[in-house]
mmCIF file of C-alpha atoms in Angstrom:
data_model
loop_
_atom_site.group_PDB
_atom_site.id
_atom_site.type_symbol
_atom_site.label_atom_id
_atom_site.label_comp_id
_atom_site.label_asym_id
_atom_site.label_seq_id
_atom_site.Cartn_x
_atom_site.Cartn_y
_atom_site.Cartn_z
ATOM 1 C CA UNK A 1 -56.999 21.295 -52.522
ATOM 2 C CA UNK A 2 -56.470 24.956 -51.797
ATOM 3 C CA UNK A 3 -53.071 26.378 -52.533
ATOM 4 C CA UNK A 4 -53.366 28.846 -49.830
ATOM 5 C CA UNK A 5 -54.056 26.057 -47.431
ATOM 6 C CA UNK A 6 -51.245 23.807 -48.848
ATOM 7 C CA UNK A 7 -48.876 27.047 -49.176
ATOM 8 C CA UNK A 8 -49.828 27.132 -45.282
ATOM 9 C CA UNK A 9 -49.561 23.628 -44.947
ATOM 10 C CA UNK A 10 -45.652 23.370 -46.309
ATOM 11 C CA UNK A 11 -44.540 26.038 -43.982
ATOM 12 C CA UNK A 12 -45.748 24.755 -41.159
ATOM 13 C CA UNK A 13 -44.342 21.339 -41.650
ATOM 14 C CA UNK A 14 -41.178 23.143 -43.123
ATOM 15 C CA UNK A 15 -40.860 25.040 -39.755
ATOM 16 C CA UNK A 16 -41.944 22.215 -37.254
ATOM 17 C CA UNK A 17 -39.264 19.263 -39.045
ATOM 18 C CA UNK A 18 -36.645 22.516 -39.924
ATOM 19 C CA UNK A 19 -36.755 22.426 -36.203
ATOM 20 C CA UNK A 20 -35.665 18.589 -35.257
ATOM 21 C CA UNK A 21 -32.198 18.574 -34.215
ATOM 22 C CA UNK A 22 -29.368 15.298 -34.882
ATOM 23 C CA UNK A 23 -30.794 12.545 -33.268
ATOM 24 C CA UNK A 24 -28.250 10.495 -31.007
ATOM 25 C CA UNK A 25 -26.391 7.570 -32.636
ATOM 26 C CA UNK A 26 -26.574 4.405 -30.491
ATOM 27 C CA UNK A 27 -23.297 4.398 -28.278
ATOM 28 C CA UNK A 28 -22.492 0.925 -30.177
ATOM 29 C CA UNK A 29 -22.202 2.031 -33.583
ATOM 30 C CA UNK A 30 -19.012 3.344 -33.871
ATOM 31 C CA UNK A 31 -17.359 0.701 -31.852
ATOM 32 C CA UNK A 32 -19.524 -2.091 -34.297
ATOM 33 C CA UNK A 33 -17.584 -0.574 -36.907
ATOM 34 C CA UNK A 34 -14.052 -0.407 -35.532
ATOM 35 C CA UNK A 35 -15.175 -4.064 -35.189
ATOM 36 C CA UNK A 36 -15.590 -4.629 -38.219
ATOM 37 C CA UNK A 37 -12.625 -2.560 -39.605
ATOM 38 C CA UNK A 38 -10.197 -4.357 -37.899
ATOM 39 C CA UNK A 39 -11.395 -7.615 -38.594
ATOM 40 C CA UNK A 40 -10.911 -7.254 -42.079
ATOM 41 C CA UNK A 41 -7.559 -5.800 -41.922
ATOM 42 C CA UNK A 42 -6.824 -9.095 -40.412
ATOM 43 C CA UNK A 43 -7.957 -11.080 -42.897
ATOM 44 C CA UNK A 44 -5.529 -12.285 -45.758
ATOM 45 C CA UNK A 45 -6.225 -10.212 -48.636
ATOM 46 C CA UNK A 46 -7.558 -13.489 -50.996
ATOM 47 C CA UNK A 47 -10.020 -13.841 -48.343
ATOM 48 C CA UNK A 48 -11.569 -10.751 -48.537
ATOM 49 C CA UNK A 49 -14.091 -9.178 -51.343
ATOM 50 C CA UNK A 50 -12.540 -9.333 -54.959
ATOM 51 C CA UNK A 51 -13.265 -5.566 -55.026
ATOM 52 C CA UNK A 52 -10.745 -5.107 -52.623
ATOM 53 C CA UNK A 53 -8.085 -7.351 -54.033
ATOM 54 C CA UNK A 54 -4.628 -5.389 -55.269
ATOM 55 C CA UNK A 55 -5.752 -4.066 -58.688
ATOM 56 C CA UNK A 56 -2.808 -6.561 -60.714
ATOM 57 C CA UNK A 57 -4.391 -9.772 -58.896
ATOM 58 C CA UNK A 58 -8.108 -8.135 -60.093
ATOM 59 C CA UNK A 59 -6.203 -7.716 -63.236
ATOM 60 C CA UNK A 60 -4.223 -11.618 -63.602
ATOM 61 C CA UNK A 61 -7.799 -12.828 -62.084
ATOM 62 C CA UNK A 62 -10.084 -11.550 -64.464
ATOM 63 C CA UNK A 63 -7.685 -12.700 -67.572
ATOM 64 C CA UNK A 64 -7.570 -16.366 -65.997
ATOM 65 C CA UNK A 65 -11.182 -16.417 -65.672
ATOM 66 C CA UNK A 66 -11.507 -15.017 -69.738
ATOM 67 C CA UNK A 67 -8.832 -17.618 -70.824
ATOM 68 C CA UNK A 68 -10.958 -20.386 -69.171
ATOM 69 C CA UNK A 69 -14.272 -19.034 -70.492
ATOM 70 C CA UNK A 70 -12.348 -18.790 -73.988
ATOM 71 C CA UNK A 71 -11.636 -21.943 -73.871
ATOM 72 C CA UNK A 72 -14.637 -24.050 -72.291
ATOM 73 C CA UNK A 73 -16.645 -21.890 -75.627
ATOM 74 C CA UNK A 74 -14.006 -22.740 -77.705
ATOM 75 C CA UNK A 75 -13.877 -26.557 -76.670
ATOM 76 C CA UNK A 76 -17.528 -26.455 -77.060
ATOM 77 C CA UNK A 77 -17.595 -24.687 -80.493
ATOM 78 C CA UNK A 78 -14.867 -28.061 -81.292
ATOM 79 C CA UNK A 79 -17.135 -30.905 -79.731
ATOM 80 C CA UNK A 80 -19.530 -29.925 -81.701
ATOM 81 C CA UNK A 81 -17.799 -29.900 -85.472
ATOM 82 C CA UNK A 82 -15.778 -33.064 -84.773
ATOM 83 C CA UNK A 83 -16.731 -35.561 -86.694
ATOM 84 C CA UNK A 84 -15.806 -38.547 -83.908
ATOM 85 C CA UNK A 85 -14.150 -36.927 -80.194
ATOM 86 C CA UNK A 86 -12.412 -40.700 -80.016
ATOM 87 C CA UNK A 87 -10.114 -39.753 -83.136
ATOM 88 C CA UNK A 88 -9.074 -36.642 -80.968
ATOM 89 C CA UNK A 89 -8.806 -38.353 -77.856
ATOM 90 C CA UNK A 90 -6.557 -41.004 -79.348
ATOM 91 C CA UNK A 91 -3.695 -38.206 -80.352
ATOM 92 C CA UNK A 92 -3.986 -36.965 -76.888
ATOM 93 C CA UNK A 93 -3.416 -40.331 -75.306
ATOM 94 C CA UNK A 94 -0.647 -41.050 -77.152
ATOM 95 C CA UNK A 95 0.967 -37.623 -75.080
ATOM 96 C CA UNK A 96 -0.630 -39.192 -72.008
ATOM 97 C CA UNK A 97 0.008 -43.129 -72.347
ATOM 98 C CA UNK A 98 -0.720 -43.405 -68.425
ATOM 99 C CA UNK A 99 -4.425 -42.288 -68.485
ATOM 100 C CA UNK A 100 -5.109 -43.521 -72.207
ATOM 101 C CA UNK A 101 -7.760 -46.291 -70.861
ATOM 102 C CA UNK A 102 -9.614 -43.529 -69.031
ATOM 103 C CA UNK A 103 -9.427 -41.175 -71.989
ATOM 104 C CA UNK A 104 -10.877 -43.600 -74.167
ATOM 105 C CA UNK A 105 -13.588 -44.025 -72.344
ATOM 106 C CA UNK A 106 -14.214 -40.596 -71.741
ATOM 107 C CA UNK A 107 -14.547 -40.518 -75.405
ATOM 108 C CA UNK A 108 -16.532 -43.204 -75.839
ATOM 109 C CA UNK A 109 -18.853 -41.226 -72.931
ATOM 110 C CA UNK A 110 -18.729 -37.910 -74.992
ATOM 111 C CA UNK A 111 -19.432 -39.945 -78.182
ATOM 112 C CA UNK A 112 -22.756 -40.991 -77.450
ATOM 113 C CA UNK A 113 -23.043 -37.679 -75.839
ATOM 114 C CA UNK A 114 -22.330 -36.135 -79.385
ATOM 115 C CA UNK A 115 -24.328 -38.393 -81.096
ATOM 116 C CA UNK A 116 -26.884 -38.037 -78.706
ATOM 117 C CA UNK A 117 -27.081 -34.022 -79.527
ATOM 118 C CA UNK A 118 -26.812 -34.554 -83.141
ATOM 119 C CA UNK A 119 -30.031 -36.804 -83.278
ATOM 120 C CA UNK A 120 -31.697 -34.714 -80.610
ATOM 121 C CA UNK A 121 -32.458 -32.203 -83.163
ATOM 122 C CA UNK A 122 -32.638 -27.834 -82.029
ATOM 123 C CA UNK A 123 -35.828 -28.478 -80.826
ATOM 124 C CA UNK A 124 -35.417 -31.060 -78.035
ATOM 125 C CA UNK A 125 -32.523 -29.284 -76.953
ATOM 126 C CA UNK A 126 -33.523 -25.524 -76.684
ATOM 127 C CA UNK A 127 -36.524 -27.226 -74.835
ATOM 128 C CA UNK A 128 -34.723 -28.629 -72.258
ATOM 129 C CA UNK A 129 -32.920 -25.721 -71.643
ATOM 130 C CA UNK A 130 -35.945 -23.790 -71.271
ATOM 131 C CA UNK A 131 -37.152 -26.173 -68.924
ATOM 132 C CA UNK A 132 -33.993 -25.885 -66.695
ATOM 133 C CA UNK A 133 -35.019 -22.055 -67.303
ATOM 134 C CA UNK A 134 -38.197 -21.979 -65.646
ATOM 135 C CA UNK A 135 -37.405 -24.881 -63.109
ATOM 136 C CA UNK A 136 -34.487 -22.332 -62.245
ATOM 137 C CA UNK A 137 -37.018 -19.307 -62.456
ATOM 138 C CA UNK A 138 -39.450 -20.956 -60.426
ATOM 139 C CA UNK A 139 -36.968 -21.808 -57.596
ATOM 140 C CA UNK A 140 -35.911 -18.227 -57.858
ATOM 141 C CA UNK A 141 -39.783 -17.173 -57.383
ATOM 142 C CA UNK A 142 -40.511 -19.630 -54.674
ATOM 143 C CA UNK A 143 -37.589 -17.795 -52.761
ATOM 144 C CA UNK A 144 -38.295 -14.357 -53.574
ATOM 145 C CA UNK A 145 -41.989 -15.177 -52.212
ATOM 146 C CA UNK A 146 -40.627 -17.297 -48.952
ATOM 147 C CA UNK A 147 -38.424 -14.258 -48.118
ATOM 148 C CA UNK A 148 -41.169 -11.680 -48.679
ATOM 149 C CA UNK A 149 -43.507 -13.559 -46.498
ATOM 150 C CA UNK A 150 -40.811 -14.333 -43.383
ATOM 151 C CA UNK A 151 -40.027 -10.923 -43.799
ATOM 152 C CA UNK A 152 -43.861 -9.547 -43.697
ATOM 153 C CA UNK A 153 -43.951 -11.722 -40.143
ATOM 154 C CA UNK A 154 -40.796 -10.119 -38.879
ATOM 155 C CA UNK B 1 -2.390 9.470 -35.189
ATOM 156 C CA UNK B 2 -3.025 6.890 -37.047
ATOM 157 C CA UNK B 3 -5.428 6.061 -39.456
ATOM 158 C CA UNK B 4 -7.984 4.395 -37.437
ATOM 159 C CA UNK B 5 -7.643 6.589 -35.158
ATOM 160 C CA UNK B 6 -8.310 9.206 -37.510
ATOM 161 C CA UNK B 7 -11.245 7.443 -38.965
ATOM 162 C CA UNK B 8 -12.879 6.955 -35.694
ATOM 163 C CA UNK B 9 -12.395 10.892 -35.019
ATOM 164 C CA UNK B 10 -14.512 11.234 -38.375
ATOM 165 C CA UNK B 11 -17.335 8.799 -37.330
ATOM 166 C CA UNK B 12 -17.817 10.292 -33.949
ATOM 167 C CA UNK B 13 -18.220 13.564 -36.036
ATOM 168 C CA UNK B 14 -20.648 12.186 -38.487
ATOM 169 C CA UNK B 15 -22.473 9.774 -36.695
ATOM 170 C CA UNK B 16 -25.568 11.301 -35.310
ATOM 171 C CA UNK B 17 -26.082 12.865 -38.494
ATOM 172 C CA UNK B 18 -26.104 9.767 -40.938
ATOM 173 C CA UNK B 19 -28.087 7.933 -38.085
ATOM 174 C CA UNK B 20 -30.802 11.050 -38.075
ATOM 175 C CA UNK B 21 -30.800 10.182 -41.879
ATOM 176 C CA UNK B 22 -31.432 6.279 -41.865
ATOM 177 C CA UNK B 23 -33.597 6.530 -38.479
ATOM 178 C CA UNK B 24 -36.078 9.100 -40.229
ATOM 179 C CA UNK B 25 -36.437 7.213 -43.941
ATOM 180 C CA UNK B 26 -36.360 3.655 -41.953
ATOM 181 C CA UNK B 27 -38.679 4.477 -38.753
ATOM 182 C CA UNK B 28 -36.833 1.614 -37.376
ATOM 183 C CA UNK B 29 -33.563 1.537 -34.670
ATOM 184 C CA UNK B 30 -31.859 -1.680 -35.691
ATOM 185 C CA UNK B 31 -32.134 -0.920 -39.758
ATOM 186 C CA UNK B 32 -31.068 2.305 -39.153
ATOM 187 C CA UNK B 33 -27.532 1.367 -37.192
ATOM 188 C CA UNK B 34 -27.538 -1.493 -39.365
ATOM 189 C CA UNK B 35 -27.810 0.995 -42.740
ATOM 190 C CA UNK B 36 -25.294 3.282 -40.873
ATOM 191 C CA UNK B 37 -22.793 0.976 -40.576
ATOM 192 C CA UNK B 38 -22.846 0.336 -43.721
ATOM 193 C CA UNK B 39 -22.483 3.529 -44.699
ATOM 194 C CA UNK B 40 -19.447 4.248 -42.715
ATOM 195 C CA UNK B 41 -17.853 1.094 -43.888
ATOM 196 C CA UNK B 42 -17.905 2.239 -47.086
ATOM 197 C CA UNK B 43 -16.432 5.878 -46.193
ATOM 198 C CA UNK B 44 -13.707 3.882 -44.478
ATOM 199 C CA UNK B 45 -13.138 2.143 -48.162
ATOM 200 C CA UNK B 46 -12.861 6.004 -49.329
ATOM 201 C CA UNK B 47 -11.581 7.400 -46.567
ATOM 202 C CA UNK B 48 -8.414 8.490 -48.112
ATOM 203 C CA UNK B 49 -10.474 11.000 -49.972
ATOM 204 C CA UNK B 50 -13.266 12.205 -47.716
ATOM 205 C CA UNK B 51 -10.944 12.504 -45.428
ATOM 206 C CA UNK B 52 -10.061 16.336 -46.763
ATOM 207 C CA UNK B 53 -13.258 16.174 -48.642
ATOM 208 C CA UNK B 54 -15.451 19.431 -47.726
ATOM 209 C CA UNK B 55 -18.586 17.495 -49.082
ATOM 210 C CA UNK B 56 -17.924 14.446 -46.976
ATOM 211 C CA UNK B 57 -21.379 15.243 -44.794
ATOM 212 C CA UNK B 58 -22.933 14.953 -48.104
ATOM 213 C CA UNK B 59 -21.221 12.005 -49.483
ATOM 214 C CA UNK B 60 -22.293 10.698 -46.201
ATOM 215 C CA UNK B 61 -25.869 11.518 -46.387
ATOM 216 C CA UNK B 62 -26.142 10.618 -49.656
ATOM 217 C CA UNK B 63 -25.144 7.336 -49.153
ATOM 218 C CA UNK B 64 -26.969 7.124 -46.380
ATOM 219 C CA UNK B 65 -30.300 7.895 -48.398
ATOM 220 C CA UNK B 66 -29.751 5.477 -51.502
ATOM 221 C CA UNK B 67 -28.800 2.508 -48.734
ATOM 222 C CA UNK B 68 -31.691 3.225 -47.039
ATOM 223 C CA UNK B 69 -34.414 3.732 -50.173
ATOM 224 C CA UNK B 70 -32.436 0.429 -51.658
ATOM 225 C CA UNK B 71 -33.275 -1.486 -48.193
ATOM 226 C CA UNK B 72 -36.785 -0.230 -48.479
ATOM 227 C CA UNK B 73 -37.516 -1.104 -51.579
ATOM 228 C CA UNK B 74 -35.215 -4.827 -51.220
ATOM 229 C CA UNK B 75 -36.903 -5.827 -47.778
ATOM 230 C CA UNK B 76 -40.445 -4.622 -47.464
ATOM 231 C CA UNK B 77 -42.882 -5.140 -49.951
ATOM 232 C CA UNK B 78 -42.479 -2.502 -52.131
ATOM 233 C CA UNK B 79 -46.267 -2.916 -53.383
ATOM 234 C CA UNK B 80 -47.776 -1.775 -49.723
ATOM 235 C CA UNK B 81 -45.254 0.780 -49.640
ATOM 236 C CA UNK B 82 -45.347 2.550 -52.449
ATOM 237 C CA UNK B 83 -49.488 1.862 -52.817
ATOM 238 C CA UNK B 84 -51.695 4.469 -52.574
ATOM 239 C CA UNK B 85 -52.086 3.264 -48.954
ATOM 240 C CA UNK B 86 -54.177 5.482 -46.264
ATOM 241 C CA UNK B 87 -54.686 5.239 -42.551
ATOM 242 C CA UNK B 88 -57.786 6.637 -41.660
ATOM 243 C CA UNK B 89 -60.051 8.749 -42.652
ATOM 244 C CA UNK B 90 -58.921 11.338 -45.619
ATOM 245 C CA UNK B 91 -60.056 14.838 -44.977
ATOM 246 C CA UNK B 92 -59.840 17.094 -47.861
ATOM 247 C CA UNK B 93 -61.727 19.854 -45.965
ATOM 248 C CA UNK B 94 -59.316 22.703 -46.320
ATOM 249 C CA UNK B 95 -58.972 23.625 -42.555
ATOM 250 C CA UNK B 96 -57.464 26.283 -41.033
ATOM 251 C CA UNK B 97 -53.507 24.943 -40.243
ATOM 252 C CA UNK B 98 -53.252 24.806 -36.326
ATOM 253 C CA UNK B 99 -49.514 23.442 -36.184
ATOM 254 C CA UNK B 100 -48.797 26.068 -33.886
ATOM 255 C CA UNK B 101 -50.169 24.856 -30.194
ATOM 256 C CA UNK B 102 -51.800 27.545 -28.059
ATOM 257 C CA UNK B 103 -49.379 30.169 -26.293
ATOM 258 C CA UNK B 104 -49.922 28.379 -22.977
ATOM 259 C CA UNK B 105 -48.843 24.969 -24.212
ATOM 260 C CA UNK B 106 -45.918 26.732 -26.047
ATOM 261 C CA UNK B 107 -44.596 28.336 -22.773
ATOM 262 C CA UNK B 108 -45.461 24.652 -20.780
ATOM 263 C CA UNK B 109 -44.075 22.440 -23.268
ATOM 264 C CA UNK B 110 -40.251 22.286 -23.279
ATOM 265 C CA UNK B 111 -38.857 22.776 -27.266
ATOM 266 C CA UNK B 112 -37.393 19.051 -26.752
ATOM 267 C CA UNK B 113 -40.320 17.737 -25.903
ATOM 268 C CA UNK B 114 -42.298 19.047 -28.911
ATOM 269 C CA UNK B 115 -39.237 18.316 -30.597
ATOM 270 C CA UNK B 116 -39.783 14.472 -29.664
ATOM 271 C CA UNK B 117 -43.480 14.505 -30.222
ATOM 272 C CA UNK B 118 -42.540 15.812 -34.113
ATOM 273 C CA UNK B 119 -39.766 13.122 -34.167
ATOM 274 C CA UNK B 120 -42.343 10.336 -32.769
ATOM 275 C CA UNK B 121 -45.018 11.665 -35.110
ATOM 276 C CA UNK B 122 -43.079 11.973 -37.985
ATOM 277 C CA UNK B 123 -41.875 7.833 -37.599
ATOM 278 C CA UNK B 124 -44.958 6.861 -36.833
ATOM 279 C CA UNK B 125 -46.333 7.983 -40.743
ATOM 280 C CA UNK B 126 -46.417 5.145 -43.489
ATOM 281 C CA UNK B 127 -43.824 4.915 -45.235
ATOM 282 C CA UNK B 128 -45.224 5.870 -48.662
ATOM 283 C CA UNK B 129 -45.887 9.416 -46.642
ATOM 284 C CA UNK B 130 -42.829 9.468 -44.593
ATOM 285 C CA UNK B 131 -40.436 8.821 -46.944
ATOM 286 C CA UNK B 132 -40.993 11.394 -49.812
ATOM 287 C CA UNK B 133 -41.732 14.066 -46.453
ATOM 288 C CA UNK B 134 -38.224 13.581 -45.730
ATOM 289 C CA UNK B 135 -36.645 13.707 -48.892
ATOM 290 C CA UNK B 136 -38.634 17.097 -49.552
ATOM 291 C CA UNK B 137 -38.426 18.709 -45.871
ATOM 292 C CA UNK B 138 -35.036 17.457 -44.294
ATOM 293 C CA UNK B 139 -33.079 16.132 -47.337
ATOM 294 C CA UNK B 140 -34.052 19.218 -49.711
ATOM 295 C CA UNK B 141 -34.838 17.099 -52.502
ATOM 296 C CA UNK B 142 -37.344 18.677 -54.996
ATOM 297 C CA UNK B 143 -40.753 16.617 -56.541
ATOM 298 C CA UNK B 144 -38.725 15.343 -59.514
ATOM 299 C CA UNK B 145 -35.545 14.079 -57.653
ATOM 300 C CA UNK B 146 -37.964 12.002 -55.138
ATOM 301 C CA UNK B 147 -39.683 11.063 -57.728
ATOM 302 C CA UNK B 148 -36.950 9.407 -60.004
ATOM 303 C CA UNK B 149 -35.274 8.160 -56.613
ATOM 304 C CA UNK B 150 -38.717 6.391 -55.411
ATOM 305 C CA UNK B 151 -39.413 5.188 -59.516
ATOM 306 C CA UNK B 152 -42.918 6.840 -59.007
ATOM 307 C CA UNK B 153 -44.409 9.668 -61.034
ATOM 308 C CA UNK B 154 -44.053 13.089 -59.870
ATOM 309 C CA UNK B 155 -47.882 13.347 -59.302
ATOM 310 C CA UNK B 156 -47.700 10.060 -57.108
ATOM 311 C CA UNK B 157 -44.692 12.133 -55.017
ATOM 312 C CA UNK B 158 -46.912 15.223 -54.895
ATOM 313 C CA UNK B 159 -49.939 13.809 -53.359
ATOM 314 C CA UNK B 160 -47.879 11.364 -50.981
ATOM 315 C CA UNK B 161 -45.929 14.494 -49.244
ATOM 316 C CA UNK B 162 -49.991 16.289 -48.969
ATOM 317 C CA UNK B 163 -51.037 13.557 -47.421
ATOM 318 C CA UNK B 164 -48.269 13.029 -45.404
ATOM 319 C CA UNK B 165 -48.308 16.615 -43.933
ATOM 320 C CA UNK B 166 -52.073 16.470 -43.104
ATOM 321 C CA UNK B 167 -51.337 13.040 -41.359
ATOM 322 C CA UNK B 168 -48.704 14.661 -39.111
ATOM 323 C CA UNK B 169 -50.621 17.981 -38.748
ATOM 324 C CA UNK B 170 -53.599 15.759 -37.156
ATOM 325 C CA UNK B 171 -51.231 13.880 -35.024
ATOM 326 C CA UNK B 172 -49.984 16.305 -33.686
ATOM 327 C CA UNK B 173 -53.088 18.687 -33.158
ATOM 328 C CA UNK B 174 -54.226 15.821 -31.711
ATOM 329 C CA UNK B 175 -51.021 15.518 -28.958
ATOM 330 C CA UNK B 176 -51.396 19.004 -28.448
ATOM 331 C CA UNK B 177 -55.380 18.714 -27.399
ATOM 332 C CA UNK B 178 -54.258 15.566 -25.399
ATOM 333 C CA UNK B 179 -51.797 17.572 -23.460
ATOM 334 C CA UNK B 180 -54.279 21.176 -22.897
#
């Protein structure tokens, strides 16, 4: 490479693009977005993005979503010291006398389910997660590659 | 006025120029309205402060660019694109730049006509050529600011604009034989 020539070069393509004017926007653009626009002025603010919502519903949203998060880790975090979810469920069927057959054998269910972990061992469990992991993954990769392919065919 | 009216005033004033943008990184019509009306959907979302805004062409264009380099880089394969892809033969032979046609041509050839033949030339590059060609040329970008936009190295950037301006110099040395 010369640097004359490319010093050349850059004008020349500096003067001959420097020189392209605005090209035209299609006539439908600006009507598409009107379009657009006042569609989703019509639509009922709950409906639309949650980046639009009023910033105290963002606000109550986001601390409904953390209390429930809290409390599904903190529920886990329970399950998973108590010594026998039955003795649990009995106290709160005694608040709930109506559904106390069901909630008994929901324990019983989460019993063996607790059991079930505890004789597991780490192992068996962190390997089926990882195997939910890269079943997940692979879907993911599968998808990726379908999309890359239809795309390459457009 | 109201505000949509107002809004629409501003679009009709800004339109050709963010479509110019997405049309030249994109080389394609229905990404390009498609990437501008994102773009203005998105001013509309701001509107309350572009609407003063002396740097609202460049808000616009900015936007315009990222949208576009994100939709590059999201929807084609980024691995052809950003490869070190030629078409053609590579001449390194340090020629004598002939951008300029011959006086006759010059005084036949209308200035929108060569203007189209640069516009048709310039879309019809690869993209790993056209796209750092008009971050450097039209967006005034310099090596370093392609290069971190494009996540290449500035060498990479360097070489891509070269052989992007020798493509376009052929093409269109090429029209302007086809045309004496």
């Amino acid at each position: 490479m010369n640097p004359e020539h490319e010093k050349q070069l850059e004008a020349s393509v500096q003067r001959e693009l420097g020189a392209l004017g605005e090209l035209r926007a299609p006539r439908g653009l600006s009507a598409r977005v009107m379009g657009i626009i006042e569609q989703r002025a019509a639509v009922a603010w709950y409906r639309r993005d949650w980046q639009t919502w009023p910033v105290a519903w963002q606000a109550a949203s986001l601390a409904v979503l953390l209390a429930m998060f809290g409390g599904l880790c903190f529920g886990v975090i329970e399950l998973s010291q108590a010594a026998s979810v039955s003795a649990t469920g009995q106290q709160v069927s005694g608040w709930v006398a109506g559904f106390s057959v069901l909630w008994k054998t929901a324990g019983v269910v989460m019993d063996a389910i607790t059991m079930a972990i505890q004789h597991l061992g780490m192992g068996v469990i962190v390997g089926f997660v990882l195997v939910v992991a890269v079943g997940y993954a692979a879907c993911f990769g599968l998808g990726t590659a379908y999309v890359r392919f239809a795309m390459a065919r457009r | 006025m109201t505000e949509a009216q107002q809004f629409e005033a501003f679009l009709h004033n800004y339109q050709n120029m963010v479509f110019s943008t997405a049309m030249r990184l994109l080389a394609n019509q229905a990404e390009a309205e498609d990437v501008s009306q994102e773009v203005f959907l998105r001013a509309y979302e701001r509107f309350a402060e572009l609407r003063e805004s002396p740097t609202a062409g460049g808000w616009l264009k900015t936007v315009a660019t990222n949208l576009c380099l994100n939709h590059l880089s999201r929807y084609r394969s980024r691995w052809s694109f950003f490869s070190d892809m030629i078409r053609g033969t590579e001449d390194d032979d340090e020629q004598e730049v002939e951008f300029a046609a011959p006086d006759d041509t010059h005084e036949a050839m209308a200035a929108t006509d060569r203007r189209e033949m640069v516009e048709r030339a310039l879309q019809s590059l690869p993209g790993a050529q056209r796209v750092p060609l008009v971050l450097y040329h039209l967006e005034g970008l310099q090596y370093d600011e392609i290069a971190e936009k494009l996540g290449v190295s500035m060498g990479k950037v360097k070489t891509d604009i070269f052989r992007g301006r020798e493509a376009l110099r052929r093409k269109l040395r090429l029209k302007l034989e086809e045309l004496n």
